[in-house]
CSV table of C-alpha atoms in Angstrom, one decimal:
chain,number,residue,atom,x,y,z
K,1,HIS,CA,113.8,94.8,133.4
K,2,HIS,CA,116.3,93.8,130.7
K,3,TRP,CA,115.3,96.7,128.4
K,4,VAL,CA,115.9,99.4,131.0
K,5,TRP,CA,119.3,97.8,131.9
K,6,LYS,CA,120.4,97.6,128.2
K,7,TYR,CA,119.1,101.0,126.9
K,8,PRO,CA,118.6,103.6,129.7
K,9,LYS,CA,121.2,101.6,131.6
K,10,ILE,CA,119.4,101.5,134.9
K,11,LEU,CA,119.3,98.9,137.6
K,12,HIS,CA,116.1,98.5,139.6
K,13,ARG,CA,117.9,97.4,142.9
K,14,ASP,CA,114.7,96.6,144.8
K,15,ILE,CA,112.9,93.7,143.1
K,16,SER,CA,110.5,92.2,145.5
K,17,GLN,CA,107.1,90.5,145.6
K,18,GLY,CA,105.5,93.9,146.3
K,19,ASN,CA,107.1,95.6,143.3
K,20,ILE,CA,105.9,93.1,140.8
K,21,MET,CA,102.3,93.5,139.5
K,22,VAL,CA,100.3,91.6,136.9
K,23,ARG,CA,97.5,93.1,134.8
K,24,GLU,CA,95.2,91.3,132.5
K,25,LYS,CA,93.9,92.7,129.2
K,26,GLY,CA,91.9,90.7,126.6
K,27,GLY,CA,92.7,87.4,128.4
K,28,VAL,CA,96.5,88.1,128.2
K,29,LYS,CA,98.5,88.8,131.4
K,30,TYR,CA,101.2,91.4,131.5
K,31,GLY,CA,103.9,91.7,134.1
K,32,VAL,CA,104.8,95.2,135.4
K,33,LEU,CA,107.9,96.1,137.5
K,34,ASN,CA,107.2,99.2,139.5
K,35,ASP,CA,108.8,101.4,142.2
K,36,TRP,CA,112.1,102.6,140.8
K,37,ASP,CA,112.9,104.9,143.7
K,38,LEU,CA,116.1,103.0,144.6
K,39,ALA,CA,117.3,102.6,141.0
K,40,SER,CA,120.8,103.6,140.0
K,41,SER,CA,122.7,104.1,136.8
K,42,VAL,CA,124.8,101.2,135.4
K,43,ASP,CA,127.5,103.6,134.0
K,44,SER,CA,127.7,105.7,137.2
K,45,PRO,CA,126.9,103.4,140.1
K,46,SER,CA,128.7,105.8,142.5
K,47,GLN,CA,126.3,108.6,141.8
K,48,GLY,CA,122.8,109.1,143.3
K,49,PRO,CA,121.3,109.3,146.8
K,50,THR,CA,121.2,105.6,147.4
K,51,SER,CA,124.3,104.4,145.6
K,52,GLN,CA,126.5,104.2,148.6
K,53,PHE,CA,124.0,102.1,150.6
K,54,ARG,CA,122.7,98.6,150.5
K,55,THR,CA,119.2,98.9,149.2
K,56,GLY,CA,116.3,96.5,148.7
K,57,THR,CA,113.8,94.5,150.6
K,58,LYS,CA,115.7,92.1,152.9
K,59,PRO,CA,114.2,88.7,152.0
K,60,TYR,CA,114.8,89.4,148.3
K,61,MET,CA,118.2,91.1,148.3
K,62,ALA,CA,121.2,89.5,146.7
K,63,HIS,CA,123.1,87.9,149.5
K,64,GLU,CA,126.4,89.7,148.7
K,65,GLN,CA,124.7,93.0,149.3
K,66,GLN,CA,123.8,91.9,152.9
K,67,ASP,CA,127.4,91.6,153.8
K,68,PRO,CA,128.3,94.6,156.0
K,69,ASP,CA,131.6,94.9,154.1
K,70,TRP,CA,129.9,95.1,150.7
K,71,THR,CA,130.7,98.4,148.9
K,72,GLY,CA,129.4,97.6,145.5
K,73,PRO,CA,129.0,98.0,142.6
K,74,PRO,CA,125.4,96.9,142.1
K,75,ARG,CA,125.3,94.3,139.3
K,76,TYR,CA,122.7,93.0,136.9
K,77,ARG,CA,123.0,89.6,138.4
K,78,HIS,CA,122.0,91.0,141.8
K,79,ASP,CA,118.6,91.9,140.4
K,80,LEU,CA,118.4,88.4,138.8
K,81,GLU,CA,119.1,86.9,142.2
K,82,SER,CA,116.3,88.9,143.7
K,83,VAL,CA,113.9,87.6,141.0
K,84,PHE,CA,115.0,84.0,142.0
K,85,TYR,CA,114.1,84.7,145.7
K,86,VAL,CA,110.7,86.2,144.7
K,87,MET,CA,109.7,83.1,142.8
K,88,THR,CA,111.1,80.8,145.5
K,89,LEU,CA,109.3,82.4,148.4
K,90,PHE,CA,106.1,82.9,146.5
K,91,THR,CA,105.8,79.3,145.2
K,92,PHE,CA,106.6,77.9,148.6
K,93,LEU,CA,104.5,80.2,150.8
K,94,TYR,CA,101.4,80.3,148.6
K,95,SER,CA,99.1,77.4,147.7
K,96,SER,CA,97.5,79.6,145.0
K,97,PRO,CA,98.1,83.2,143.7
K,98,SER,CA,95.9,84.6,146.5
K,99,GLU,CA,96.1,82.0,149.3
K,100,LYS,CA,99.0,81.4,151.7
K,101,VAL,CA,100.1,78.0,152.9
K,102,PRO,CA,98.6,77.6,156.5
K,103,GLU,CA,101.6,76.1,158.2
K,104,PRO,CA,104.8,76.6,156.1
K,105,PHE,CA,107.0,76.3,159.2
K,106,GLN,CA,106.8,72.5,159.1
K,107,GLN,CA,108.5,72.4,155.7
K,108,LYS,CA,112.2,71.6,155.2
K,109,HIS,CA,113.1,75.1,154.0
K,110,GLN,CA,111.5,77.6,156.4
K,111,PHE,CA,111.3,80.6,154.0
K,112,GLN,CA,108.6,82.2,156.1
K,113,LYS,CA,111.2,83.2,158.6
K,114,TRP,CA,113.1,85.2,156.0
K,115,HIS,CA,110.6,88.0,156.6
K,116,GLN,CA,111.7,88.2,160.3
K,117,ARG,CA,115.5,87.6,160.0
K,118,ASP,CA,118.2,90.1,160.0
K,119,ASP,CA,120.8,90.7,157.3
K,120,THR,CA,123.4,88.3,158.9
K,121,ALA,CA,121.0,85.4,159.1
K,122,LEU,CA,119.5,86.0,155.7
K,123,ARG,CA,122.9,86.3,154.1
K,124,GLN,CA,123.9,82.9,155.6
K,125,ALA,CA,120.6,81.2,154.6
K,126,LYS,CA,121.0,82.5,151.0
K,127,PHE,CA,124.7,81.6,150.9
K,128,GLU,CA,123.8,78.0,151.8
K,129,LEU,CA,120.8,77.8,149.4
K,130,LEU,CA,122.9,79.0,146.4
K,131,ARG,CA,125.7,76.5,147.2
K,132,MET,CA,123.5,73.4,147.5
K,133,ASP,CA,124.8,70.8,145.0
K,134,GLU,CA,121.4,69.1,145.0
K,135,TRP,CA,118.4,71.3,145.9
K,136,GLN,CA,114.9,69.8,146.4
K,137,THR,CA,112.7,72.6,145.1
K,138,PRO,CA,109.9,73.0,147.8
K,139,VAL,CA,107.1,74.4,145.6
K,140,THR,CA,103.5,73.9,146.4
K,141,GLU,CA,101.3,71.7,144.1
K,142,PHE,CA,99.7,74.7,142.4
K,143,PHE,CA,103.1,76.1,141.4
K,144,SER,CA,104.6,72.8,140.4
K,145,GLY,CA,105.3,74.2,136.9
K,146,PHE,CA,108.0,76.5,138.4
K,147,ARG,CA,110.0,73.6,139.7
K,148,ALA,CA,112.1,73.3,136.5
K,149,TRP,CA,112.8,77.1,136.4
K,150,LEU,CA,113.8,77.3,140.1
K,151,SER,CA,116.0,74.2,139.9
K,152,SER,CA,117.8,75.5,136.9
K,153,LEU,CA,118.2,79.0,138.2
K,154,GLN,CA,119.6,77.7,141.5
K,155,ARG,CA,122.0,75.5,139.6
K,156,THR,CA,123.3,78.3,137.5
K,157,PHE,CA,123.9,80.5,140.6
K,158,PHE,CA,125.6,77.4,142.2
K,159,LEU,CA,128.0,76.9,139.3
K,160,GLY,CA,128.7,80.6,139.1
K,161,PHE,CA,129.6,81.1,142.7
K,162,ILE,CA,131.6,77.8,142.8
K,163,GLN,CA,133.6,79.0,139.8
K,164,LYS,CA,134.2,82.4,141.5
K,165,SER,CA,135.5,80.7,144.6
K,166,TRP,CA,137.8,78.4,142.5
K,167,GLN,CA,139.2,81.4,140.6
K,168,LYS,CA,140.0,83.2,143.8
K,169,VAL,CA,141.8,80.1,145.2
K,170,LEU,CA,143.7,79.4,142.0
K,171,ARG,CA,144.8,83.0,141.6
K,172,GLN,CA,146.2,83.0,145.1
K,173,GLY,CA,148.1,79.8,144.4
K,174,GLN,CA,146.5,77.9,147.3
K,175,LEU,CA,146.2,74.6,145.5
K,176,ASN,CA,149.0,72.2,144.8
K,177,SER,CA,149.3,70.6,141.3
K,178,THR,CA,147.8,67.3,142.4
K,179,VAL,CA,144.6,68.9,143.7
K,180,TYR,CA,144.4,71.2,140.7
K,181,GLN,CA,144.6,68.3,138.2
K,182,ALA,CA,141.9,66.5,140.0
K,183,ASN,CA,139.5,69.5,139.9
K,184,ARG,CA,139.8,70.9,136.4
K,185,THR,CA,136.0,71.7,136.1
K,186,PHE,CA,136.9,75.3,136.6
K,187,PRO,CA,140.3,76.0,135.1
K,188,ALA,CA,142.0,79.3,136.1
K,189,LYS,CA,141.4,82.3,133.9
K,190,GLU,CA,143.3,85.5,133.6
K,191,GLU,CA,140.0,87.4,134.0
K,192,PHE,CA,136.8,86.4,135.6
K,193,ASP,CA,133.6,88.2,134.7
K,194,ASP,CA,132.1,89.0,138.1
K,195,ASP,CA,129.1,90.7,136.4
K,196,THR,CA,127.9,87.3,135.1
K,197,LEU,CA,129.8,84.9,137.4
K,198,GLY,CA,131.8,83.6,134.5
K,199,ASP,CA,128.8,83.8,132.1
K,200,HIS,CA,126.7,81.5,134.3
K,201,VAL,CA,124.3,84.3,135.5
K,202,SER,CA,123.5,86.4,132.5
K,203,TYR,CA,120.5,87.5,130.5
K,204,ASP,CA,121.3,84.8,127.9
K,205,ALA,CA,121.6,82.1,130.6
K,206,VAL,CA,118.3,83.1,132.2
K,207,ILE,CA,116.5,83.2,128.8
K,208,PHE,CA,117.7,79.7,128.0
K,209,ILE,CA,116.2,78.5,131.3
K,210,ILE,CA,112.8,80.2,131.0
K,211,TYR,CA,112.2,80.0,127.2
K,212,GLN,CA,109.4,77.6,127.9
K,213,PHE,CA,107.0,76.9,130.8
K,214,GLU,CA,105.4,73.4,131.0
K,215,GLY,CA,106.0,72.9,127.3
K,216,ALA,CA,104.6,76.3,126.2
K,217,GLN,CA,107.0,78.8,124.7
K,218,LEU,CA,107.7,82.0,126.5
K,219,VAL,CA,105.7,85.0,125.3
K,220,THR,CA,107.5,88.3,125.1
K,221,HIS,CA,105.8,91.6,124.3
K,222,ASP,CA,108.9,93.3,122.9
K,223,PRO,CA,109.8,92.3,119.3
K,224,GLU,CA,113.5,92.7,119.9
K,225,SER,CA,113.4,90.5,123.0
K,226,HIS,CA,111.5,87.8,120.9
K,227,ARG,CA,114.2,88.0,118.2
K,228,PHE,CA,116.9,87.6,120.8
K,229,LEU,CA,115.0,84.8,122.4
K,230,LYS,CA,114.9,82.9,119.1
K,231,THR,CA,118.6,83.5,118.4
K,232,VAL,CA,119.7,82.2,121.8
K,233,VAL,CA,117.4,79.2,122.1
K,234,GLN,CA,117.6,78.1,118.5
K,235,SER,CA,121.3,77.6,118.9
K,236,TYR,CA,120.5,74.8,121.3
K,237,VAL,CA,116.9,73.9,120.3
K,238,PRO,CA,116.6,74.0,116.5
K,239,GLU,CA,112.9,73.3,116.5
K,240,PHE,CA,112.1,76.4,118.6
K,241,GLU,CA,109.8,78.8,116.7
């Protein structure tokens, strides 16, 4: 996903559980992202048959794109948000890779209903999820290893959207000096990078979150990605190999 964004400069725009496959060869599992029918160019987002429309599978769409007033552009972080929803729903609704939870409706976060809700309800549910200061990750026992990933991913989206909100308020001059001095976590900036929510939701940030899984280092099949991984993580974790 990162490779096609960086080099051919293409966004997938429809990441969902059904569009992610895994194959196994020689005991090694390989992830495959398929169905690029709704993809669009990063450099020319206004071109293409689907560029003027909200695209994607509703439960996994970035919540901004489910706003009826959303006009684009599609962003890399929108695809990353979809990946977050895929992991969240799968690790909550399944007790194993091939077995669903019998009665997920009794859980605190009723993600099962996301498959029946309309855009308005889904946008609100996702808005609230990404703005929870403390989120209790509702993974099943089999997927407990994903808890650290999901908690950190939710947190980085939370910080990014909070900072975006603060920047908007500060630019509009809606805070007096006393309130501003008491809330200097997100100081005003002349420019705010909406593509990465102030560098909170970027490829670097995600790699730093997922560079290991239950103590095992992330395995990448692209030499350049592995070199990048080492560069990013070793700046924080010197013992990383």
